[in-house]
Tab-separated table of C-alpha atoms in Angstrom:
chain	number	residue	atom	x	y	z
A	77	MET	CA	-12.491	-10.535	-4.220
A	78	GLY	CA	-10.886	-7.365	-5.268
A	79	LYS	CA	-7.964	-5.595	-3.697
A	80	ALA	CA	-8.544	-2.644	-1.050
A	81	LEU	CA	-7.508	0.125	-3.724
A	82	GLU	CA	-7.552	-0.513	-7.386
A	83	VAL	CA	-6.615	2.464	-9.700
A	84	HIS	CA	-6.175	1.762	-13.334
A	85	ILE	CA	-6.568	5.496	-15.082
A	86	LYS	CA	-4.977	7.524	-17.828
A	87	LYS	CA	-5.190	11.024	-17.666
A	88	ARG	CA	-3.387	13.822	-20.035
A	89	ALA	CA	-2.442	17.370	-18.984
A	90	GLY	CA	-0.748	19.276	-21.747
A	91	SER	CA	2.344	17.002	-22.726
A	92	PHE	CA	2.441	15.015	-19.299
A	93	GLN	CA	0.597	11.625	-19.626
A	94	LEU	CA	-0.685	9.695	-16.288
A	95	SER	CA	-0.863	6.070	-16.817
A	96	CYS	CA	-1.338	4.560	-13.382
A	97	ASP	CA	-1.670	1.074	-12.833
A	98	LEU	CA	-2.124	0.423	-8.997
A	99	GLU	CA	-3.454	-2.422	-6.760
A	100	THR	CA	-2.788	-2.687	-3.251
A	101	ASP	CA	-4.453	-4.681	-0.250
A	102	PHE	CA	-2.968	-2.213	2.219
A	103	GLN	CA	-4.186	-1.680	6.039
A	104	GLY	CA	-3.616	1.292	7.660
A	105	THR	CA	-1.583	4.072	5.672
A	106	PHE	CA	-0.181	3.728	2.043
A	107	GLY	CA	2.331	5.783	0.853
A	108	MET	CA	2.742	7.229	-2.836
A	109	LEU	CA	6.494	8.186	-3.218
A	110	GLY	CA	7.986	10.096	-6.187
A	111	ALA	CA	9.626	13.414	-7.300
A	112	SER	CA	7.881	16.304	-8.183
A	113	GLY	CA	5.971	16.102	-11.342
A	114	CYS	CA	5.832	12.341	-11.558
A	115	GLY	CA	2.046	12.263	-11.256
A	116	LYS	CA	1.315	11.195	-7.479
A	117	SER	CA	-0.590	14.328	-6.774
A	118	MET	CA	-2.649	14.158	-10.063
A	119	THR	CA	-3.343	10.490	-9.117
A	120	LEU	CA	-4.494	11.491	-5.650
A	121	ARG	CA	-6.881	14.130	-7.086
A	122	CYS	CA	-8.498	11.518	-9.576
A	123	ILE	CA	-9.179	9.299	-6.660
A	124	ALA	CA	-10.682	12.257	-4.542
A	125	GLY	CA	-12.910	13.099	-7.783
A	126	LEU	CA	-11.272	16.564	-7.795
A	127	LEU	CA	-10.028	15.332	-11.494
A	128	THR	CA	-11.859	13.217	-13.793
A	129	PRO	CA	-9.576	10.792	-15.786
A	130	ASP	CA	-9.819	10.302	-19.423
A	131	GLU	CA	-10.411	6.772	-19.092
A	132	GLY	CA	-10.077	3.796	-16.700
A	133	SER	CA	-11.411	3.061	-13.250
A	134	ILE	CA	-11.100	3.464	-9.649
A	135	VAL	CA	-12.307	0.961	-6.837
A	136	TYR	CA	-12.027	1.541	-3.174
A	137	ARG	CA	-12.866	-1.560	-0.857
A	138	GLY	CA	-15.334	-3.101	-3.571
A	139	ARG	CA	-17.021	0.429	-4.143
A	140	VAL	CA	-16.701	1.703	-7.818
A	141	LEU	CA	-15.821	5.549	-7.641
A	142	TYR	CA	-15.277	5.785	-11.260
A	143	ASP	CA	-15.539	3.641	-14.506
A	144	SER	CA	-15.346	5.205	-17.866
A	145	LYS	CA	-16.706	2.302	-19.647
A	146	ARG	CA	-19.837	1.959	-17.479
A	147	LYS	CA	-20.199	6.034	-17.164
A	148	ILE	CA	-19.751	5.732	-13.518
A	149	CYS	CA	-18.286	9.064	-11.795
A	150	VAL	CA	-19.344	9.348	-8.082
A	151	THR	CA	-19.160	13.238	-7.006
A	152	PRO	CA	-16.540	13.997	-4.494
A	153	GLN	CA	-19.231	14.579	-1.927
A	154	GLU	CA	-20.447	11.161	-2.306
A	155	ARG	CA	-17.043	9.307	-2.416
A	156	HIS	CA	-16.637	9.940	1.289
A	157	VAL	CA	-12.868	10.795	1.104
A	158	GLY	CA	-11.281	13.562	3.226
A	159	TYR	CA	-8.564	15.278	1.139
A	160	LEU	CA	-5.785	17.180	3.001
A	161	PHE	CA	-4.188	19.799	0.715
A	162	GLN	CA	-0.442	20.839	1.067
A	163	ASN	CA	-1.476	24.249	2.187
A	164	TYR	CA	-4.256	22.897	4.325
A	165	ALA	CA	-7.122	25.027	2.728
A	166	LEU	CA	-8.523	26.748	5.874
A	167	PHE	CA	-10.992	29.320	5.332
A	168	PRO	CA	-8.693	32.610	6.209
A	169	THR	CA	-11.741	34.765	7.414
A	170	MET	CA	-13.055	32.061	9.368
A	171	THR	CA	-12.331	31.181	13.057
A	172	VAL	CA	-11.354	27.657	13.787
A	173	GLU	CA	-14.511	26.952	15.235
A	174	LYS	CA	-16.164	27.889	12.055
A	175	ASN	CA	-13.826	26.152	9.970
A	176	LEU	CA	-14.641	22.952	11.806
A	177	GLU	CA	-18.554	23.578	11.548
A	178	SER	CA	-17.966	23.851	7.654
A	179	ALA	CA	-17.099	20.076	7.709
A	180	LEU	CA	-20.593	19.337	9.117
A	181	LEU	CA	-22.125	20.273	5.863
A	182	SER	CA	-21.048	16.968	4.261
A	183	PRO	CA	-23.845	14.618	3.241
A	184	ARG	CA	-22.969	12.069	6.186
A	185	ASN	CA	-23.889	14.805	8.973
A	186	ARG	CA	-27.156	15.906	7.443
A	187	GLY	CA	-30.123	15.883	9.853
A	188	MET	CA	-27.792	16.189	12.782
A	189	SER	CA	-28.958	18.556	15.786
A	190	GLY	CA	-27.153	21.337	16.789
A	191	ARG	CA	-26.321	19.728	20.100
A	192	GLU	CA	-24.777	16.902	18.441
A	193	LYS	CA	-22.854	19.037	16.165
A	194	LYS	CA	-21.347	20.861	18.922
A	195	ARG	CA	-20.359	17.493	20.711
A	196	LYS	CA	-18.653	16.313	17.547
A	197	ILE	CA	-16.725	19.440	17.137
A	198	GLN	CA	-15.468	19.382	20.925
A	199	ASP	CA	-14.250	15.841	20.615
A	200	ALA	CA	-12.555	16.418	17.248
A	201	ALA	CA	-10.724	19.553	18.776
A	202	ALA	CA	-10.015	17.538	21.815
A	203	LEU	CA	-8.433	14.681	19.812
A	204	LEU	CA	-6.228	17.110	17.777
A	205	ARG	CA	-5.391	19.302	20.851
A	206	ILE	CA	-6.699	22.325	19.324
A	207	ASP	CA	-9.627	23.113	21.974
A	208	ASP	CA	-7.840	26.457	23.014
A	209	LEU	CA	-7.594	27.605	19.588
A	210	MET	CA	-11.136	27.951	18.679
A	211	ALA	CA	-11.490	31.457	18.379
A	212	HIS	CA	-8.354	32.013	16.327
A	213	ARG	CA	-8.196	32.516	12.601
A	214	PRO	CA	-5.713	30.588	10.395
A	215	HIS	CA	-3.111	33.405	10.161
A	216	GLN	CA	-2.735	33.395	13.897
A	217	LEU	CA	-1.915	29.605	14.024
A	218	SER	CA	1.610	27.888	13.323
A	219	GLY	CA	2.029	25.515	10.638
A	220	GLY	CA	1.416	22.557	12.863
A	221	GLN	CA	-1.756	23.971	14.357
A	222	GLN	CA	-2.900	24.772	10.825
A	223	GLN	CA	-2.353	20.987	10.046
A	224	ARG	CA	-4.216	19.967	12.938
A	225	VAL	CA	-7.273	22.184	12.395
A	226	ALA	CA	-7.352	20.719	8.913
A	227	LEU	CA	-6.996	17.134	10.176
A	228	ALA	CA	-10.033	17.832	12.553
A	229	ARG	CA	-12.210	19.226	9.668
A	230	ILE	CA	-11.557	16.118	7.846
A	231	VAL	CA	-12.576	13.926	10.828
A	232	LEU	CA	-15.654	15.761	11.223
A	233	SER	CA	-16.610	15.026	7.737
A	234	ASP	CA	-16.564	11.114	8.598
A	235	PRO	CA	-14.625	9.951	5.725
A	236	ASP	CA	-13.618	6.233	4.804
A	237	LEU	CA	-10.613	7.101	3.265
A	238	LEU	CA	-8.235	10.186	3.990
A	239	LEU	CA	-5.952	11.450	1.126
A	240	LEU	CA	-2.939	13.320	2.206
A	241	ASP	CA	-1.148	15.419	-0.219
A	242	GLU	CA	2.449	16.487	1.116
A	243	PRO	CA	1.079	17.304	4.528
A	244	PHE	CA	4.370	18.144	5.909
A	245	SER	CA	6.048	19.968	3.010
A	246	ALA	CA	5.553	23.387	4.514
A	247	LEU	CA	6.778	22.690	7.855
A	248	ASP	CA	10.587	22.998	9.176
A	249	SER	CA	12.597	19.710	9.574
A	250	TYR	CA	12.197	19.836	13.419
A	251	LEU	CA	8.528	20.270	13.423
A	252	ARG	CA	7.984	17.740	10.559
A	253	THR	CA	9.647	14.643	12.401
A	254	SER	CA	7.843	15.752	15.514
A	255	LEU	CA	4.486	16.131	13.707
A	256	GLN	CA	5.144	12.697	11.921
A	257	THR	CA	5.158	10.644	14.908
A	258	GLU	CA	2.002	12.540	16.222
A	259	PHE	CA	0.287	11.996	12.784
A	260	SER	CA	0.938	8.216	12.866
A	261	ASP	CA	-0.394	7.888	16.296
A	262	PHE	CA	-3.407	9.988	15.402
A	263	LEU	CA	-4.107	7.697	12.281
A	264	LYS	CA	-3.941	4.658	14.258
A	265	ALA	CA	-6.359	6.124	16.780
A	266	LEU	CA	-8.859	7.126	14.272
A	267	SER	CA	-8.790	3.553	12.467
A	268	ARG	CA	-9.223	5.055	8.973
A	269	ASP	CA	-7.438	3.861	5.774
A	270	ALA	CA	-4.993	6.931	4.466
A	271	VAL	CA	-3.078	7.473	1.262
A	272	LEU	CA	0.019	9.706	1.625
A	273	VAL	CA	1.432	11.516	-0.980
A	274	THR	CA	5.259	12.518	-0.425
A	275	HIS	CA	8.534	13.395	-2.073
A	276	ASP	CA	10.548	12.358	1.117
A	277	ARG	CA	11.790	8.918	1.221
A	278	ASP	CA	12.053	8.989	5.169
A	279	GLU	CA	8.693	10.169	5.731
A	280	ALA	CA	7.449	7.407	3.454
A	281	TYR	CA	9.328	4.718	5.113
A	282	ARG	CA	8.543	5.908	8.379
A	283	LEU	CA	4.918	6.202	8.094
A	284	CYS	CA	3.641	3.747	5.236
A	285	PRO	CA	4.162	-0.018	5.892
A	286	GLU	CA	2.995	-0.449	1.968
A	287	MET	CA	3.928	1.903	-0.683
A	288	ALA	CA	4.417	2.607	-4.351
A	289	ILE	CA	7.027	4.631	-6.148
A	290	MET	CA	5.848	6.654	-9.179
A	291	ASP	CA	8.205	7.629	-12.059
A	292	ARG	CA	6.918	9.819	-15.058
A	293	GLY	CA	3.368	9.045	-14.656
A	294	ARG	CA	3.519	5.290	-14.041
A	295	VAL	CA	3.993	2.899	-10.799
A	296	ALA	CA	7.514	1.854	-11.074
A	297	VAL	CA	7.100	-0.614	-8.359
A	298	CYS	CA	4.388	-1.496	-5.402
A	299	GLY	CA	4.734	-3.452	-2.300
A	300	THR	CA	5.969	-3.314	1.417
A	301	ARG	CA	8.427	-0.882	1.855
A	302	GLU	CA	11.056	-3.317	2.485
A	303	ASP	CA	10.522	-4.663	-1.070
A	304	VAL	CA	10.193	-1.307	-2.548
A	305	PHE	CA	13.499	-0.091	-1.148
A	306	ALA	CA	15.178	-3.394	-1.960
A	307	ASN	CA	13.898	-3.494	-5.529
A	308	PRO	CA	12.796	-0.012	-6.663
A	309	GLY	CA	12.590	-1.250	-10.170
A	310	THR	CA	13.927	1.736	-12.315
A	311	ARG	CA	16.583	4.312	-12.183
A	312	ALA	CA	14.519	7.120	-11.307
A	313	ALA	CA	12.549	5.247	-8.614
A	314	ALA	CA	15.850	4.060	-7.195
A	315	ALA	CA	17.035	7.693	-6.989
A	316	VAL	CA	13.700	8.856	-5.092
A	317	SER	CA	14.510	5.942	-2.768
A	318	GLY	CA	17.716	7.346	-1.709
A	319	CYS	CA	20.179	5.300	-4.130
A	320	LYS	CA	23.357	7.302	-4.880
A	321	ASN	CA	25.558	5.196	-7.016
A	322	PHE	CA	24.383	4.342	-10.545
A	323	SER	CA	26.206	2.781	-13.452
A	324	ARG	CA	24.974	1.546	-17.090
A	325	ALA	CA	24.981	-1.827	-17.043
A	326	GLU	CA	25.091	-5.023	-19.478
A	327	LYS	CA	24.370	-8.833	-18.459
A	328	LYS	CA	27.274	-10.916	-19.224
A	329	GLY	CA	25.968	-14.183	-17.766
A	330	PRO	CA	24.169	-15.902	-15.183
A	331	GLY	CA	24.940	-13.896	-11.886
A	332	MET	CA	27.412	-11.683	-13.593
A	333	LEU	CA	27.012	-8.210	-15.255
A	334	ARG	CA	29.431	-5.335	-16.715
A	335	ALA	CA	29.106	-1.819	-14.964
A	336	THR	CA	30.237	0.134	-17.934
A	337	ASP	CA	30.552	3.333	-16.264
A	338	TRP	CA	32.569	1.879	-13.532
A	339	ALA	CA	34.645	-0.259	-15.917
A	340	MET	CA	34.295	-3.389	-13.866
A	341	ASP	CA	32.756	-6.731	-13.745
A	342	LEU	CA	30.172	-7.350	-10.755
A	343	TYR	CA	28.636	-10.542	-9.437
A	344	VAL	CA	25.204	-10.128	-8.286
A	345	GLN	CA	22.707	-11.909	-5.988
A	346	GLU	CA	19.544	-11.458	-7.801
A	347	GLU	CA	18.503	-12.716	-11.463
A	348	ILE	CA	19.437	-10.285	-14.120
A	349	PRO	CA	16.789	-9.258	-16.251
A	350	GLU	CA	17.509	-9.140	-20.079
A	351	ASP	CA	16.261	-5.353	-20.285
A	352	ILE	CA	18.711	-4.266	-17.633
A	353	ALA	CA	19.777	-0.655	-18.234
A	354	PHE	CA	21.501	0.358	-14.913
A	355	ILE	CA	22.705	-1.111	-11.734
A	356	GLY	CA	22.215	1.016	-8.589
A	357	LEU	CA	24.332	0.469	-5.161
A	358	ARG	CA	23.196	2.097	-1.992
A	359	ALA	CA	26.207	4.012	-0.541
A	360	HIS	CA	26.276	1.916	2.715
A	361	ASN	CA	26.516	-1.343	0.671
A	362	LEU	CA	30.270	-1.311	0.831
A	363	HIS	CA	32.977	-1.891	3.384
A	364	GLY	CA	36.535	-1.575	3.863
A	365	ILE	CA	38.849	-4.808	3.507
A	366	ARG	CA	42.586	-5.114	3.666
A	367	ALA	CA	44.523	-5.024	0.514
A	368	GLU	CA	46.059	-8.351	1.077
A	369	ASP	CA	42.564	-9.852	1.602
A	370	ALA	CA	41.302	-8.443	-1.697
A	371	VAL	CA	43.150	-11.139	-3.973
A	372	HIS	CA	41.513	-13.872	-1.933
A	373	ALA	CA	38.039	-11.911	-2.015
A	374	VAL	CA	38.199	-11.811	-6.075
A	375	ASP	CA	38.961	-15.813	-6.124
A	376	GLN	CA	35.781	-16.415	-4.097
A	377	GLY	CA	33.530	-14.589	-6.464
A	378	ARG	CA	33.425	-11.425	-4.280
A	379	ASN	CA	33.382	-7.653	-5.646
A	380	VAL	CA	36.054	-5.405	-4.799
A	381	VAL	CA	37.009	-1.872	-5.946
A	382	GLU	CA	39.956	0.242	-5.266
A	383	ILE	CA	40.051	3.538	-3.508
A	384	ARG	CA	42.143	6.194	-5.366
A	385	GLY	CA	41.951	9.966	-5.316
A	386	ALA	CA	39.129	10.004	-2.796
A	387	THR	CA	37.351	13.229	-1.417
A	388	ILE	CA	36.216	12.827	2.153
A	389	THR	CA	33.102	14.954	3.355
A	390	GLN	CA	31.554	14.719	7.092
A	391	THR	CA	28.317	15.353	8.652
A	392	PRO	CA	27.560	15.187	12.229
A	393	PHE	CA	26.463	11.670	11.874
A	394	SER	CA	28.357	10.113	8.974
A	395	VAL	CA	31.228	10.287	6.601
A	396	SER	CA	31.207	10.234	2.711
A	397	VAL	CA	34.021	9.026	0.678
A	398	VAL	CA	33.631	9.683	-3.134
A	399	PHE	CA	36.401	8.249	-5.336
A	400	PRO	CA	36.730	7.973	-9.316
A	401	ALA	CA	35.560	4.566	-10.830
A	402	GLY	CA	35.778	4.284	-14.857
A	403	SER	CA	34.349	7.305	-16.069
A	404	SER	CA	32.236	8.024	-13.254
A	405	GLN	CA	32.507	7.680	-9.433
A	406	ILE	CA	31.239	5.737	-6.516
A	407	ARG	CA	30.086	7.100	-2.978
A	408	TRP	CA	30.513	5.223	0.024
A	409	GLU	CA	28.939	6.377	3.261
A	410	ILE	CA	29.782	5.110	6.816
A	411	ASP	CA	28.488	5.953	10.146
A	412	ARG	CA	30.816	8.585	11.764
A	413	SER	CA	31.326	6.427	15.070
A	414	ALA	CA	32.543	3.436	12.879
A	415	TRP	CA	34.610	5.567	10.706
A	416	ARG	CA	36.141	7.073	13.912
A	417	LYS	CA	36.771	3.637	15.409
A	418	GLU	CA	37.881	1.741	12.315
A	419	TYR	CA	39.906	4.616	10.253
A	420	MET	CA	40.607	7.717	12.301
A	421	GLU	CA	42.385	5.796	14.845
A	422	GLY	CA	44.731	4.272	12.202
A	423	GLN	CA	44.823	7.573	10.463
A	424	CYS	CA	44.419	5.733	6.991
A	425	LEU	CA	41.565	4.971	4.424
A	426	PRO	CA	41.194	1.377	3.485
A	427	GLU	CA	42.667	0.697	-0.038
A	428	VAL	CA	40.260	-1.703	-1.110
A	429	LEU	CA	36.449	-1.865	-0.538
A	430	GLU	CA	34.068	-4.838	-1.005
A	431	ILE	CA	30.590	-4.442	-2.677
A	432	ASP	CA	27.831	-6.810	-1.415
A	433	PRO	CA	26.477	-8.977	-4.343
A	434	GLY	CA	23.202	-8.722	-2.578
A	435	GLY	CA	23.029	-5.058	-2.408
A	436	ILE	CA	23.264	-4.489	-6.320
A	437	MET	CA	19.985	-3.570	-7.645
A	438	CYS	CA	19.203	-4.170	-11.413
A	439	LEU	CA	17.094	-1.420	-12.866
A	440	ARG	CA	15.250	-0.237	-16.065
A	441	ASP	CA	15.534	2.775	-17.422
């Protein structure tokens, strides 16, 4: 029995080489997270049939959409996927109602009576709360309204799979957060699979129980969001997932490595791979301890680092402490309320931080 989605394709575009190997048994919304230019949108277009890979295969729930060896390449119309573009791709001279009517030209809606079409349009408009916008044209709509119209048009085409290419990238931060919650509820109500492409780690984590991180045209890691964020695989993938501290690293022995940029030896919890190139340390995986406790911590096999020459910056909700370490630096982030309680009242910064061995990520280049 195959996976829900299997993508094994190669595609060259100029100097860029996509070599995507992805298998997932996801239910609901699957995320593809990565920096701009890593190949995630290209992969999505290949799944949709808007681009043809140079070789490989694409299978969705047992249905072969593309197979170069078997010379199968199902047309975009026959793949039964709905593609939401970054700019929503609404017809600018058509009203909302006419934009929705255009979706009923899909193969699955052939032979439908005029009355059935009208009812379907009304149902989709009510579901997305755009019933009072039917006479408007796209330029008269807000970004959120345009997105809902585009989604309604996709719903009307009756797709098996929704492909969503950075659907929130054009929205301001307040509207983005609001629509993400609304969007998640909508997808659950629709009971359709969806693949969401994004460069926003918070968006991916919030909306996608399972995801992959792409790096330089390849899948760096794939799994549950918890596993992916805990073990992103490569330095670039860890950076996309929000990690802020990196050092080149060398294995010294079982459970011990050398962070060369930080000029320190560290104990780690996970097995250290032979091809380790970097370590990553999330900025919240440190905590302050008293200087007199540091000696005992080292004796107990715990990791400690001194804070000297620190720069402190604050946001409304967190405090960042950046200090030199070897030839590089380390960033420590702490919730502002905890900072105020633990350090501002004492008017002093801790002299020593402890680094959680379980929070150190072993990474490939």
